[in-house]
Each structure stands twice: as C-alpha cells, then as structure tokens.
Tab-separated table of C-alpha atoms in Angstrom:
chain	number	residue	atom	x	y	z
A	1487	LEU	CA	-30.548	-17.237	-22.917
A	1488	LEU	CA	-28.733	-17.819	-19.627
A	1489	ARG	CA	-30.480	-19.627	-16.796
A	1490	LEU	CA	-29.751	-21.711	-13.705
A	1491	LYS	CA	-30.784	-25.360	-14.146
A	1492	ASP	CA	-30.598	-28.581	-12.143
A	1493	LEU	CA	-28.971	-31.311	-14.218
A	1494	GLU	CA	-28.415	-35.005	-13.600
A	1495	MET	CA	-24.791	-35.786	-12.788
A	1496	ALA	CA	-22.940	-37.639	-15.544
A	1497	LYS	CA	-21.791	-41.179	-14.780
A	1498	LEU	CA	-18.148	-41.431	-13.634
A	1499	GLY	CA	-16.087	-43.239	-16.277
A	1500	ASP	CA	-12.742	-44.972	-15.773
A	1501	PHE	CA	-10.758	-41.892	-16.849
A	1502	ASP	CA	-13.131	-39.293	-15.346
A	1503	VAL	CA	-12.929	-37.047	-12.308
A	1504	HIS	CA	-15.873	-35.880	-10.172
A	1505	VAL	CA	-15.213	-32.270	-9.119
A	1506	LYS	CA	-16.966	-30.012	-6.618
A	1507	MET	CA	-16.518	-26.488	-7.964
A	1508	LEU	CA	-15.423	-23.865	-5.427
A	1509	ALA	CA	-15.179	-20.526	-7.264
A	1510	ALA	CA	-15.234	-19.219	-10.831
A	1511	PRO	CA	-14.743	-15.693	-12.210
A	1512	ILE	CA	-16.696	-13.852	-14.879
A	1513	ASN	CA	-14.226	-12.815	-17.591
A	1514	PRO	CA	-14.859	-10.765	-20.765
A	1515	ALA	CA	-14.325	-13.915	-22.848
A	1516	ASP	CA	-17.161	-15.650	-20.943
A	1517	ILE	CA	-19.523	-12.819	-21.853
A	1518	ASN	CA	-18.350	-12.877	-25.479
A	1519	MET	CA	-19.070	-16.620	-25.608
A	1520	ILE	CA	-22.584	-16.089	-24.268
A	1521	GLN	CA	-23.120	-13.337	-26.842
A	1522	GLY	CA	-21.848	-15.655	-29.595
A	1523	THR	CA	-19.006	-13.320	-30.612
A	1524	TYR	CA	-15.988	-15.262	-29.318
A	1525	ALA	CA	-13.567	-17.123	-31.602
A	1526	MET	CA	-14.371	-20.424	-29.862
A	1527	LEU	CA	-18.032	-21.335	-29.282
A	1528	PRO	CA	-19.296	-24.575	-27.665
A	1529	PRO	CA	-22.248	-26.485	-29.117
A	1530	LEU	CA	-25.505	-25.499	-27.404
A	1531	PRO	CA	-26.866	-26.056	-24.833
A	1532	ALA	CA	-23.660	-25.410	-22.891
A	1533	VAL	CA	-22.446	-24.546	-19.415
A	1534	ALA	CA	-20.758	-21.148	-19.342
A	1535	GLY	CA	-17.476	-20.219	-17.660
A	1536	ASN	CA	-13.944	-20.891	-18.884
A	1537	GLU	CA	-12.060	-20.536	-15.615
A	1538	GLY	CA	-12.390	-21.650	-12.000
A	1539	VAL	CA	-11.116	-23.979	-9.308
A	1540	GLY	CA	-12.671	-27.103	-7.836
A	1541	GLU	CA	-11.918	-29.915	-5.401
A	1542	VAL	CA	-11.753	-33.537	-6.515
A	1543	LEU	CA	-14.422	-35.679	-4.823
A	1544	GLU	CA	-13.959	-38.988	-6.657
A	1545	VAL	CA	-11.854	-40.418	-9.476
A	1546	GLY	CA	-12.384	-43.195	-12.003
A	1547	ARG	CA	-10.577	-46.514	-11.710
A	1548	ARG	CA	-7.893	-45.616	-14.270
A	1549	VAL	CA	-7.199	-42.040	-13.174
A	1550	ALA	CA	-3.523	-41.886	-12.199
A	1551	GLY	CA	-2.647	-38.258	-11.526
A	1552	LEU	CA	-5.455	-37.048	-9.272
A	1553	LYS	CA	-7.011	-38.105	-5.967
A	1554	PRO	CA	-9.866	-36.899	-3.724
A	1555	GLY	CA	-8.986	-33.627	-2.037
A	1556	ASP	CA	-6.801	-32.302	-4.876
A	1557	TRP	CA	-7.539	-28.861	-6.321
A	1558	VAL	CA	-7.970	-28.676	-10.086
A	1559	VAL	CA	-8.454	-26.000	-12.747
A	1560	PRO	CA	-9.424	-26.416	-16.412
A	1561	ALA	CA	-6.561	-27.258	-18.767
A	1562	ILE	CA	-8.560	-26.128	-21.822
A	1563	THR	CA	-11.114	-23.470	-22.769
A	1564	GLY	CA	-14.827	-24.259	-22.813
A	1565	LEU	CA	-15.218	-26.853	-20.022
A	1566	GLY	CA	-18.046	-24.902	-18.368
A	1567	MET	CA	-17.050	-23.850	-14.865
A	1568	TRP	CA	-20.222	-22.065	-13.707
A	1569	ARG	CA	-21.652	-25.137	-11.957
A	1570	THR	CA	-21.646	-26.627	-8.481
A	1571	GLN	CA	-20.312	-30.045	-9.561
A	1572	GLY	CA	-19.145	-31.731	-12.722
A	1573	VAL	CA	-17.581	-34.855	-14.188
A	1574	PHE	CA	-14.610	-34.169	-16.489
A	1575	PRO	CA	-11.988	-36.269	-18.277
A	1576	GLU	CA	-8.718	-36.247	-16.308
A	1577	GLU	CA	-6.794	-34.974	-19.347
A	1578	LYS	CA	-8.867	-31.769	-19.374
A	1579	LEU	CA	-7.939	-30.836	-15.812
A	1580	MET	CA	-4.746	-29.525	-14.258
A	1581	LYS	CA	-3.796	-30.072	-10.633
A	1582	VAL	CA	-2.869	-26.945	-8.678
A	1583	PRO	CA	-1.469	-26.660	-5.134
A	1584	SER	CA	-4.076	-26.080	-2.455
A	1585	ASP	CA	-1.731	-23.881	-0.420
A	1586	ILE	CA	-2.259	-20.864	-2.678
A	1587	PRO	CA	-5.210	-18.550	-1.909
A	1588	LEU	CA	-8.569	-19.738	-3.262
A	1589	LEU	CA	-9.158	-16.593	-5.348
A	1590	CYS	CA	-5.660	-16.904	-6.823
A	1591	ALA	CA	-6.469	-20.447	-7.936
A	1592	ALA	CA	-9.895	-19.433	-9.297
A	1593	THR	CA	-8.363	-16.700	-11.474
A	1594	LEU	CA	-5.124	-18.486	-12.348
A	1595	THR	CA	-5.450	-19.851	-15.876
A	1596	VAL	CA	-6.411	-16.739	-17.873
A	1597	ASN	CA	-5.064	-13.406	-16.610
A	1598	PRO	CA	-1.787	-14.312	-14.825
A	1599	CYS	CA	-0.836	-16.763	-17.596
A	1600	THR	CA	-1.599	-14.166	-20.286
A	1601	ALA	CA	0.481	-11.551	-18.437
A	1602	PHE	CA	3.383	-13.981	-17.921
A	1603	ARG	CA	3.525	-15.089	-21.546
A	1604	MET	CA	3.316	-11.572	-22.997
A	1605	LEU	CA	6.152	-10.386	-20.744
A	1606	ALA	CA	8.271	-13.446	-21.588
A	1607	ASP	CA	7.666	-14.287	-25.235
A	1608	PHE	CA	7.887	-11.129	-27.362
A	1609	GLU	CA	10.903	-9.136	-26.110
A	1610	SER	CA	13.975	-10.234	-24.150
A	1611	LEU	CA	13.405	-7.872	-21.241
A	1612	ALA	CA	16.052	-7.281	-18.589
A	1613	PRO	CA	15.756	-5.644	-15.153
A	1614	GLY	CA	15.423	-1.897	-15.641
A	1615	ASP	CA	13.607	-2.202	-18.998
A	1616	SER	CA	10.133	-0.711	-19.193
A	1617	VAL	CA	6.729	-1.863	-20.417
A	1618	ILE	CA	3.703	0.291	-21.272
A	1619	GLN	CA	0.155	-1.076	-21.131
A	1620	ASN	CA	-3.415	0.199	-21.423
A	1621	ALA	CA	-6.395	-1.206	-19.485
A	1622	ALA	CA	-3.924	-1.389	-16.601
A	1623	ASN	CA	-6.741	-1.882	-14.068
A	1624	SER	CA	-7.961	-5.043	-15.814
A	1625	GLY	CA	-7.194	-8.502	-14.459
A	1626	VAL	CA	-4.332	-8.943	-16.939
A	1627	GLY	CA	-3.131	-5.399	-16.251
A	1628	GLN	CA	-2.918	-6.004	-12.511
A	1629	ALA	CA	-1.007	-9.252	-13.111
A	1630	VAL	CA	1.397	-7.504	-15.522
A	1631	ILE	CA	2.199	-4.876	-12.868
A	1632	GLN	CA	2.994	-7.500	-10.232
A	1633	ILE	CA	4.955	-9.934	-12.418
A	1634	ALA	CA	6.931	-7.044	-13.916
A	1635	LYS	CA	7.702	-5.699	-10.451
A	1636	ALA	CA	8.978	-9.100	-9.317
A	1637	SER	CA	11.124	-9.306	-12.477
A	1638	GLY	CA	12.626	-5.813	-12.082
A	1639	PHE	CA	10.781	-4.277	-15.058
A	1640	LYS	CA	9.318	-0.763	-14.904
A	1641	THR	CA	5.662	-0.270	-15.888
A	1642	ILE	CA	3.802	2.696	-17.362
A	1643	ASN	CA	0.129	1.992	-16.823
A	1644	VAL	CA	-2.600	3.713	-18.834
A	1645	VAL	CA	-6.199	3.904	-17.566
A	1646	ARG	CA	-9.304	5.817	-18.609
A	1647	ASP	CA	-10.086	8.977	-16.686
A	1648	ARG	CA	-12.879	8.426	-14.139
A	1649	PRO	CA	-14.435	9.970	-11.022
A	1650	ASP	CA	-12.460	7.770	-8.605
A	1651	LEU	CA	-9.133	8.102	-10.454
A	1652	PRO	CA	-6.994	8.951	-7.371
A	1653	LYS	CA	-8.230	5.819	-5.595
A	1654	LEU	CA	-7.440	3.658	-8.642
A	1655	VAL	CA	-3.976	5.207	-9.010
A	1656	GLU	CA	-3.280	4.501	-5.347
A	1657	ARG	CA	-4.351	0.869	-5.711
A	1658	LEU	CA	-2.213	0.237	-8.810
A	1659	MET	CA	0.804	1.925	-7.246
A	1660	ALA	CA	0.363	-0.328	-4.202
A	1661	LEU	CA	0.582	-3.340	-6.547
A	1662	GLY	CA	3.946	-2.087	-7.812
A	1663	ALA	CA	3.134	0.245	-10.722
A	1664	ASP	CA	5.877	2.800	-11.439
A	1665	HIS	CA	3.634	5.277	-13.283
A	1666	VAL	CA	-0.151	5.446	-13.712
A	1667	ILE	CA	-1.451	7.892	-16.314
A	1668	THR	CA	-4.676	8.567	-18.203
A	1669	GLU	CA	-5.127	8.068	-21.937
A	1670	GLU	CA	-5.230	11.852	-22.363
A	1671	MET	CA	-1.754	12.201	-20.841
A	1672	LEU	CA	-0.281	9.968	-23.562
A	1673	ARG	CA	-0.594	12.955	-25.909
A	1674	LYS	CA	0.923	15.548	-23.551
A	1675	PRO	CA	4.508	16.845	-23.243
A	1676	GLU	CA	4.587	15.654	-19.612
A	1677	MET	CA	5.406	12.182	-20.945
A	1678	LYS	CA	8.969	13.438	-21.469
A	1679	GLU	CA	9.310	13.758	-17.695
A	1680	ILE	CA	8.608	10.046	-17.246
A	1681	PHE	CA	11.367	9.114	-19.669
A	1682	LYS	CA	13.940	11.116	-17.732
A	1683	SER	CA	13.899	8.425	-15.045
A	1684	ILE	CA	13.131	5.259	-17.036
A	1685	PRO	CA	13.902	4.144	-20.599
A	1686	LYS	CA	11.290	4.229	-23.322
A	1687	PRO	CA	9.448	0.905	-23.440
A	1688	ARG	CA	10.460	-1.925	-25.724
A	1689	LEU	CA	7.109	-3.649	-25.174
A	1690	ALA	CA	3.544	-2.303	-25.306
A	1691	LEU	CA	0.524	-4.387	-24.278
A	1692	ASN	CA	-2.783	-3.407	-25.873
A	1693	CYS	CA	-6.214	-4.473	-24.664
A	1694	VAL	CA	-8.157	-1.469	-25.995
A	1695	GLY	CA	-7.526	-0.547	-29.641
A	1696	GLY	CA	-8.409	2.735	-31.346
A	1697	LYS	CA	-6.691	5.985	-30.353
A	1698	SER	CA	-5.241	4.540	-27.169
A	1699	THR	CA	-3.189	2.118	-29.245
A	1700	THR	CA	-1.915	4.765	-31.656
A	1701	GLU	CA	-0.831	7.114	-28.884
A	1702	MET	CA	0.785	4.366	-26.822
A	1703	MET	CA	2.776	3.209	-29.846
A	1704	ARG	CA	4.363	6.659	-30.244
A	1705	HIS	CA	6.331	6.064	-27.048
A	1706	LEU	CA	7.854	2.722	-28.073
A	1707	GLN	CA	11.572	2.416	-28.697
A	1708	PRO	CA	12.626	1.804	-32.332
A	1709	LYS	CA	12.049	-1.857	-33.199
A	1710	GLY	CA	9.762	-2.175	-30.179
A	1711	THR	CA	6.829	-4.603	-30.104
A	1712	MET	CA	3.141	-3.997	-29.469
A	1713	VAL	CA	1.121	-7.059	-28.480
A	1714	THR	CA	-2.672	-6.883	-28.810
A	1715	TYR	CA	-4.671	-9.287	-26.653
A	1716	GLY	CA	-8.044	-7.509	-26.433
A	1717	GLY	CA	-10.203	-4.862	-28.088
A	1718	MET	CA	-12.319	-3.175	-25.429
A	1719	ALA	CA	-12.914	-0.047	-27.541
A	1720	LYS	CA	-14.212	-2.218	-30.416
A	1721	GLN	CA	-12.078	-0.095	-32.754
A	1722	PRO	CA	-9.274	-1.166	-35.096
A	1723	VAL	CA	-5.606	-0.899	-34.251
A	1724	SER	CA	-4.431	2.125	-36.260
A	1725	VAL	CA	-0.728	2.455	-37.008
A	1726	PRO	CA	0.927	5.576	-38.473
A	1727	VAL	CA	2.949	4.689	-41.570
A	1728	SER	CA	5.925	6.486	-39.989
A	1729	ALA	CA	5.891	3.994	-37.091
A	1730	PHE	CA	6.471	1.167	-39.549
A	1731	ILE	CA	8.989	2.931	-41.789
A	1732	PHE	CA	11.064	4.987	-39.365
A	1733	GLN	CA	10.565	3.091	-36.096
A	1734	ASP	CA	10.241	-0.437	-37.496
A	1735	VAL	CA	7.688	-1.332	-34.816
A	1736	ARG	CA	6.391	-4.883	-34.664
A	1737	LEU	CA	2.706	-5.645	-34.177
A	1738	ARG	CA	1.782	-9.025	-32.744
A	1739	GLY	CA	-1.296	-10.691	-31.295
A	1740	PHE	CA	-1.755	-13.059	-28.364
A	1741	TRP	CA	-4.523	-15.450	-27.287
A	1742	MET	CA	-3.880	-17.695	-24.284
A	1743	SER	CA	-6.203	-20.440	-25.569
A	1744	GLN	CA	-4.166	-20.680	-28.769
A	1745	TRP	CA	-0.900	-20.759	-26.818
A	1746	ARG	CA	-2.186	-23.685	-24.745
A	1747	LYS	CA	-3.123	-25.592	-27.919
A	1748	GLU	CA	0.259	-24.985	-29.522
A	1749	HIS	CA	2.184	-25.965	-26.365
A	1750	ALA	CA	0.017	-28.871	-25.198
A	1751	GLU	CA	3.013	-31.229	-25.473
A	1752	ASP	CA	5.553	-28.764	-24.066
A	1753	SER	CA	5.282	-29.713	-20.403
A	1754	GLU	CA	8.589	-28.024	-19.513
A	1755	LYS	CA	7.421	-24.596	-20.705
A	1756	MET	CA	4.035	-25.008	-19.025
A	1757	ASN	CA	5.542	-26.229	-15.730
A	1758	THR	CA	8.080	-23.401	-15.637
A	1759	MET	CA	5.304	-20.831	-16.051
A	1760	MET	CA	3.008	-22.397	-13.458
A	1761	ASP	CA	5.781	-22.934	-10.899
A	1762	THR	CA	6.802	-19.280	-11.235
A	1763	LEU	CA	3.211	-18.111	-10.731
A	1764	TYR	CA	2.763	-20.395	-7.691
A	1765	ARG	CA	5.983	-19.045	-6.162
A	1766	LEU	CA	4.881	-15.440	-6.655
A	1767	MET	CA	1.446	-16.214	-5.186
A	1768	ARG	CA	2.890	-17.969	-2.136
A	1769	GLY	CA	5.200	-15.014	-1.547
A	1770	GLY	CA	2.398	-12.463	-1.815
A	1771	GLN	CA	3.994	-10.909	-4.919
A	1772	LEU	CA	1.059	-11.931	-7.123
A	1773	THR	CA	-2.367	-11.392	-5.613
A	1774	PRO	CA	-5.787	-12.002	-7.196
A	1775	PRO	CA	-7.401	-9.029	-8.936
A	1776	ALA	CA	-9.789	-6.856	-6.950
A	1777	CYS	CA	-12.816	-9.151	-6.568
A	1778	THR	CA	-16.477	-9.116	-5.597
A	1779	LYS	CA	-17.685	-12.514	-4.370
A	1780	VAL	CA	-21.226	-13.419	-5.450
A	1781	PRO	CA	-23.316	-16.571	-4.754
A	1782	LEU	CA	-24.118	-18.550	-7.906
A	1783	GLU	CA	-27.862	-17.860	-7.568
A	1784	ASP	CA	-27.109	-14.133	-7.989
A	1785	TYR	CA	-25.332	-14.706	-11.309
A	1786	ARG	CA	-27.511	-12.199	-13.197
A	1787	ALA	CA	-26.491	-9.342	-10.907
A	1788	ALA	CA	-22.867	-10.444	-11.229
A	1789	LEU	CA	-23.102	-10.433	-15.037
A	1790	GLU	CA	-24.622	-6.958	-15.059
A	1791	ALA	CA	-21.931	-5.657	-12.702
A	1792	SER	CA	-19.155	-7.153	-14.842
A	1793	MET	CA	-20.391	-5.263	-17.931
A	1794	LYS	CA	-20.638	-1.835	-16.308
A	1795	PRO	CA	-18.145	0.822	-17.487
A	1796	PHE	CA	-15.070	1.552	-15.354
A	1797	THR	CA	-15.360	-1.811	-13.627
A	1798	SER	CA	-12.248	-2.518	-11.555
A	1799	SER	CA	-13.565	-5.448	-9.509
A	1800	LYS	CA	-13.843	-8.918	-11.003
A	1801	GLN	CA	-17.054	-10.788	-10.197
A	1802	ILE	CA	-16.346	-14.199	-8.655
A	1803	LEU	CA	-19.116	-16.793	-8.476
A	1804	LEU	CA	-18.968	-18.837	-5.265
A	1805	LEU	CA	-20.163	-22.330	-6.071
C-alpha cells in the first residue's frame, strides 16, 4: 500500500508556500495512519508523515509571514511530510528558528510538545515534585526526562526488561533521569527505597496500558493524576476500585492533535510553549531522541526497523 512515486508539483497559489523538505521522522501515529487505525485518516491516495522540517523555496504573492530560506514545520496533522518537496497553504505551516539543530526541528511538533503539555497542564508541579512514566525510552519519554530535569522535577522512568538494559539505563540517566526501573520492579518492595529520597509522584504518564498502568498507579499520591497518551500494549487501562475510592486518583487522556485544534486561536499559549522548547534546545537541555538517519529511498527498511520490539532509535527520513 505504500510506495515511492514521482508526482507533478502543484501550482503555487497566492497564499501558498513551496517547501523543500529536509528531514521527517517515522512516528507510531504515522504507522497507525498507514494501517488505517488512527483517529484521523486522510482521504486516499495520501502522502504519509505527520511531522518534519523543510526550507521555504518560494512564496505566493500574498504570503506575509514567510520568505525563502525560512524553516517551517507542519502546524496541523496530516499534511504529508514524507516527500522531497511540496506546496502548502501558509496557514498550515509554522516558522521555526533555523539556529536549532536539524533533528530537533524535524522531531519538534509531536514528542517535545506532548511532553511539555502533559507536564504543564494536569498538575501544578513545583521543583522537587516527582513524575512517573512508562515507555521512558520513547521519544516522548526522553523529552519528559529532559524537560522535567530543566524544571527541577524528579522522574521515575519505567522501561521493559531487555538484553541491553544497562546501556539503556545509562543513556536515560545521561539525559537527566533520576531513576530507571523495569516494569517488574514496580511490583517489588524495593520501590520503597526510591521514595525515601523523593516524594511519591503526583503525575503518572502512561503510553503502554495493561498491567504496567495498574502497577504504576499504585505509587501515585492520593488525588494524583494519570494521563494516558498511548497504548503500546494494546490492552485496556485497568484501575483497581480502591484507587478510585480511597486514593481518589484522576484518569485523563491527551492527544496533541486535539490540543492544537482546541488552542488554534490561543497564540500566547502556543508561543510560550514553543519559545520554551527553543530555549531548551539552544542550551542543549533538550536534545532530539536517539535517531537513525535513513535516505527516503530506503523507507521500507526504516518502517520495518521502527516496528521492531525494543526499538530505542527513531527512524528519520532524510529528504
């Protein structure tokens, strides 16, 4: 169903922008779209890829906010970034500074934004507070670790056991993780040792579902919040009745595409988020996720690699 094709370039309209794409990642949502299982599906035939960065080559006569040489990223989901060039309406693009690293810009609009919003919008966290998350080696997980570190929050990071676990633990600790544990450890008494040095978390971030969610929830403070933004285990979120009655936990969901829709007119909130992310990127406090760069013509190998278990490196298509 997925193939590389040569297409005729669309004509540049007055409000359009001609963009040369530079790099675009393969995210789980991209694969879900191709499989037809995502909540938002474009009419077919379609160009895949929801995220990426490009350079403006030419602008229409009535384009006011962009000029040749500017870097742009998609402002909405579903533009189709896995292409060498494209013509897009100006309103569907967002200018980004070209002094941030290329791979930061290519992976900017999904994972770092998701991490930022989940840390900011569900609990009023203060320096010294802690956050627990599963899938901590994912793109969002790596961004959560770094943004939390810069904000003074402590992180407890849950990953699946694997052959190269020590290497993964070392990498996440280098990003700023305070604790890295396996899912099995969530059920062990050793967890009490962690909470001798940091408070129990007020916020849990769930990208897995199933048992991992249930066990992670047991460590939340009373009235704590669990935010679900993914379901890698393809299992429901199971909540013990006691967690609701005696702990009064809150369960919420988050989808970055929906947040963008709801805040399309809230330029202040959007600008504050983006300016913070740019500042962290310029200062080296927010780096791109571990990446493997792949030429566009090798997209099939990149797709296969992105779907392998225990993947800790994001596939980036160079365009």
